[in-house]
Short mmCIF file of C-alpha atoms in Angstrom, two decimals:
data_model
loop_
_atom_site.label_atom_id
_atom_site.label_comp_id
_atom_site.label_asym_id
_atom_site.label_seq_id
_atom_site.Cartn_x
_atom_site.Cartn_y
_atom_site.Cartn_z
CA ASN A 179 0.00 0.00 0.00
CA ALA A 180 1.97 2.99 -1.29
CA GLY A 181 -0.63 5.63 -0.32
CA VAL A 182 -0.23 8.77 -2.45
CA THR A 183 2.68 8.97 -4.86
CA GLN A 184 3.82 11.87 -7.04
CA THR A 185 5.96 12.00 -10.16
CA PRO A 186 8.44 13.63 -10.64
CA LYS A 187 10.05 14.61 -7.34
CA PHE A 188 12.01 17.52 -8.82
CA ARG A 189 11.81 19.48 -12.05
CA VAL A 190 13.36 22.59 -13.51
CA LEU A 191 11.52 24.32 -16.35
CA LYS A 192 12.24 27.35 -18.48
CA THR A 193 9.61 30.06 -18.78
CA GLY A 194 7.02 29.06 -21.37
CA GLN A 195 7.65 25.32 -21.19
CA SER A 196 4.90 22.90 -20.30
CA MET A 197 4.78 19.88 -18.05
CA THR A 198 2.43 17.47 -16.31
CA LEU A 199 2.62 16.35 -12.71
CA LEU A 200 1.20 12.92 -11.95
CA CYS A 201 -0.49 11.91 -8.73
CA ALA A 202 -1.57 8.35 -7.98
CA GLN A 203 -3.38 6.88 -4.96
CA ASP A 204 -4.12 3.26 -4.12
CA MET A 205 -6.66 3.84 -1.33
CA ASN A 206 -9.73 3.93 -3.61
CA HIS A 207 -10.44 7.52 -2.51
CA GLU A 208 -13.06 9.53 -4.36
CA TYR A 209 -11.60 12.96 -3.60
CA MET A 210 -8.24 14.20 -4.84
CA TYR A 211 -6.58 17.60 -4.51
CA TRP A 212 -3.63 19.62 -5.79
CA TYR A 213 -2.01 22.18 -3.48
CA ARG A 214 0.96 24.48 -3.74
CA GLN A 215 3.16 25.45 -0.81
CA ASP A 216 5.22 28.62 -0.90
CA PRO A 217 7.61 29.99 1.75
CA GLY A 218 5.80 31.93 4.45
CA MET A 219 2.37 30.86 3.25
CA GLY A 220 -0.04 28.10 4.09
CA LEU A 221 -0.92 25.44 1.56
CA ARG A 222 -3.29 26.73 -1.09
CA LEU A 223 -5.71 24.65 -3.10
CA ILE A 224 -5.24 24.77 -6.88
CA HIS A 225 -7.83 22.29 -8.18
CA TYR A 226 -9.69 19.31 -6.82
CA SER A 227 -11.80 16.38 -7.99
CA VAL A 228 -14.80 14.75 -6.33
CA GLY A 229 -14.66 11.65 -8.49
CA GLU A 230 -13.52 10.13 -11.76
CA GLY A 231 -14.17 12.47 -14.66
CA THR A 232 -14.80 15.54 -12.46
CA THR A 233 -12.65 18.57 -11.68
CA ALA A 234 -13.23 21.89 -9.92
CA LYS A 235 -11.28 25.09 -9.26
CA GLY A 236 -9.75 25.87 -5.93
CA GLU A 237 -8.30 29.06 -4.51
CA VAL A 238 -5.47 29.60 -7.04
CA PRO A 239 -6.39 27.84 -10.32
CA ASP A 240 -5.00 30.29 -12.88
CA GLY A 241 -2.25 28.89 -15.09
CA TYR A 242 -3.06 25.26 -14.25
CA ASN A 243 -5.29 22.57 -15.72
CA VAL A 244 -6.21 19.16 -14.32
CA SER A 245 -7.69 15.89 -15.45
CA ARG A 246 -9.08 12.84 -13.63
CA LEU A 247 -9.55 10.19 -16.31
CA LYS A 248 -9.03 7.33 -13.85
CA LYS A 249 -10.15 7.23 -10.22
CA GLN A 250 -6.65 6.55 -8.96
CA ASN A 251 -4.87 9.28 -10.94
CA PHE A 252 -5.03 13.07 -10.85
CA LEU A 253 -2.89 15.06 -13.30
CA LEU A 254 -1.83 18.69 -12.93
CA GLY A 255 -0.72 20.50 -16.07
CA LEU A 256 1.19 23.71 -16.61
CA GLU A 257 0.69 24.84 -20.21
CA SER A 258 3.13 27.77 -20.18
CA ALA A 259 5.21 27.86 -17.03
CA ALA A 260 5.98 31.18 -15.33
CA PRO A 261 8.50 31.99 -12.57
CA SER A 262 5.53 32.66 -10.24
CA GLN A 263 4.75 28.94 -10.45
CA THR A 264 7.99 28.03 -8.73
CA SER A 265 6.72 26.13 -5.72
CA VAL A 266 6.34 22.78 -4.03
CA TYR A 267 3.26 20.96 -5.25
CA PHE A 268 1.41 18.46 -3.10
CA CYS A 269 -1.26 16.04 -4.11
CA ALA A 270 -3.71 14.70 -1.52
CA SER A 271 -6.63 12.31 -1.44
CA SER A 272 -9.49 11.59 0.94
CA TYR A 273 -12.44 9.25 1.29
CA SER A 274 -14.93 12.06 1.63
CA ASP A 275 -15.19 15.80 1.33
CA TYR A 276 -14.52 18.93 3.38
CA GLY A 277 -17.68 18.60 5.39
CA SER A 278 -16.49 15.41 6.96
CA SER A 279 -13.75 14.48 9.40
CA TYR A 280 -12.00 12.18 6.98
CA GLU A 281 -8.27 12.60 6.73
CA GLN A 282 -6.52 13.98 3.70
CA TYR A 283 -3.47 11.90 2.84
CA PHE A 284 -0.65 13.84 1.21
CA GLY A 285 1.96 12.77 -1.27
CA PRO A 286 5.68 13.53 -0.87
CA GLY A 287 5.59 16.62 -3.07
CA THR A 288 7.12 17.84 -6.33
CA ARG A 289 9.61 20.69 -6.16
CA LEU A 290 9.28 22.78 -9.32
CA THR A 291 11.58 25.61 -10.30
CA VAL A 292 10.77 27.85 -13.27
CA THR A 293 13.65 29.97 -14.54
CA LYS B 15 -11.95 36.87 6.22
CA ASN B 16 -11.36 33.17 6.86
CA GLN B 17 -7.91 32.68 8.28
CA VAL B 18 -5.76 30.61 10.62
CA GLU B 19 -2.96 32.17 12.65
CA GLN B 20 -0.30 30.16 14.44
CA SER B 21 2.19 31.11 17.12
CA PRO B 22 5.02 31.08 17.68
CA GLN B 23 6.44 31.14 14.15
CA SER B 24 9.39 29.07 15.35
CA LEU B 25 10.49 27.40 18.55
CA ILE B 26 13.67 25.74 19.83
CA ILE B 27 13.51 23.36 22.79
CA LEU B 28 15.78 20.81 24.43
CA GLU B 29 15.13 17.12 23.99
CA GLY B 30 12.87 15.81 26.71
CA LYS B 31 11.12 19.10 27.33
CA ASN B 32 7.44 19.81 26.71
CA CYS B 33 6.05 22.53 24.48
CA THR B 34 2.73 23.99 23.37
CA LEU B 35 1.88 25.43 19.99
CA GLN B 36 -1.04 27.82 19.53
CA CYS B 37 -3.63 28.27 16.79
CA ASN B 38 -6.35 30.90 16.43
CA TYR B 39 -8.88 30.63 13.66
CA THR B 40 -11.64 32.74 12.19
CA VAL B 41 -13.48 30.33 9.93
CA SER B 42 -17.19 30.17 9.38
CA PRO B 43 -19.03 27.92 9.25
CA PHE B 44 -16.64 25.75 11.22
CA SER B 45 -16.59 21.97 10.96
CA ASN B 46 -13.39 20.61 12.42
CA LEU B 47 -9.82 21.50 13.37
CA ARG B 48 -6.80 19.51 12.22
CA TRP B 49 -3.16 19.40 13.15
CA TYR B 50 -0.56 18.13 10.70
CA LYS B 51 3.14 17.39 11.10
CA GLN B 52 5.37 18.12 8.12
CA ASP B 53 8.94 16.89 8.13
CA THR B 54 11.41 18.79 5.95
CA GLY B 55 11.02 17.73 2.33
CA ARG B 56 7.96 15.57 3.01
CA GLY B 57 4.21 15.91 2.76
CA PRO B 58 2.03 16.78 5.78
CA VAL B 59 0.87 13.89 7.96
CA SER B 60 -2.29 14.11 10.03
CA LEU B 61 -1.90 14.12 13.83
CA THR B 62 -5.43 14.83 15.02
CA ILE B 63 -8.85 15.88 13.76
CA MET B 64 -11.33 17.40 16.23
CA THR B 65 -14.92 18.39 15.61
CA PHE B 66 -16.42 21.43 17.32
CA SER B 67 -17.87 19.20 20.05
CA GLU B 68 -14.51 17.72 21.04
CA ASN B 69 -12.30 19.46 23.60
CA THR B 70 -9.21 17.29 23.48
CA LYS B 71 -7.71 14.48 21.47
CA SER B 72 -4.43 12.64 21.91
CA ASN B 73 -2.13 10.81 19.53
CA GLY B 74 0.75 9.36 21.51
CA ARG B 75 2.82 12.22 22.91
CA TYR B 76 0.72 14.76 21.00
CA THR B 77 -2.38 16.25 22.66
CA ALA B 78 -4.58 18.75 20.87
CA THR B 79 -7.18 20.92 22.55
CA LEU B 80 -10.02 22.89 21.01
CA ASP B 81 -12.13 25.73 22.38
CA ALA B 82 -14.78 26.38 19.75
CA ASP B 83 -16.17 29.33 21.72
CA THR B 84 -12.92 31.30 21.66
CA LYS B 85 -11.83 29.73 18.35
CA GLN B 86 -8.52 28.61 19.75
CA SER B 87 -6.61 25.35 19.56
CA SER B 88 -3.32 24.16 20.97
CA LEU B 89 -0.99 21.25 20.32
CA HIS B 90 0.99 20.02 23.32
CA ILE B 91 4.03 17.83 22.79
CA THR B 92 5.22 15.86 25.79
CA ALA B 93 8.79 14.67 26.38
CA SER B 94 10.02 15.92 23.03
CA GLN B 95 12.31 13.83 20.84
CA LEU B 96 14.71 14.79 18.08
CA SER B 97 12.26 13.30 15.59
CA ASP B 98 9.67 15.89 16.64
CA SER B 99 11.67 18.53 14.74
CA ALA B 100 9.26 19.56 11.99
CA SER B 101 6.68 22.12 10.95
CA TYR B 102 3.29 21.80 12.65
CA ILE B 103 0.36 23.06 10.66
CA CYS B 104 -3.05 23.97 12.04
CA VAL B 105 -5.95 23.62 9.61
CA ALA B 106 -9.54 24.76 10.06
CA ASN B 107 -12.25 23.09 8.04
CA GLN B 108 -14.72 25.57 6.61
CA ALA B 109 -17.61 23.17 6.53
CA GLY B 110 -18.38 21.89 3.07
CA THR B 111 -16.18 24.46 1.41
CA ALA B 112 -12.46 24.38 2.07
CA LEU B 113 -9.56 23.66 4.36
CA ILE B 114 -7.90 26.85 5.62
CA PHE B 115 -4.22 26.22 6.36
CA GLY B 116 -2.05 28.11 8.81
CA LYS B 117 1.54 29.00 7.94
CA GLY B 118 2.87 26.54 10.49
CA THR B 119 5.16 26.59 13.51
CA THR B 120 8.68 25.31 12.96
CA LEU B 121 9.87 23.27 15.93
CA SER B 122 13.53 22.41 16.45
CA VAL B 123 14.43 19.91 19.15
CA SER B 124 18.09 19.91 20.13
CA SER B 125 20.09 17.43 22.19
#
């Protein structure tokens, strides 16, 4: 049982390049989330999904797109990377939604630098 | 504005000592309060989740308290160990809407 895994662990992009971050979970969770963590700030929600084939915007969605084609995978895409997207990205999953007391399980993170 | 404030920002203690971290939140409607531990270079790991009706919850040497009336929570660490060195994040659940994350308290335990 690997929990939540993220690929890649590190990446350096040049401004304007694109990339996709992959998140996978093996806990059969319905809900999946993408966060970014910046120095001096709390985690901020980028996008989330309440089930296979669904996506929704979070607090800071601009410049990102997501897809949830399979229940176990949640992809985060950057179409044209900008230096402001330099951050550590965390994926998380949970059995149920914000209104419940179910835990969110986090992945190990992807450290992205955009030059 | 929905927000979570934590204090102190950072803390250094000697191994074996106790410490208490504070969290104040202004989140409405409120559902539950969570504490996470985040080791350097790792993802956050849940320590406790308390609903508004719970006053205290323990997880080993970690004890969280919640006062929903004053909108305050604390995390008490007993007999600290070197492995307790981490960032501790307080998170308020805005019921049915979002998790509001604090900036965290960085704890360093020295020998």
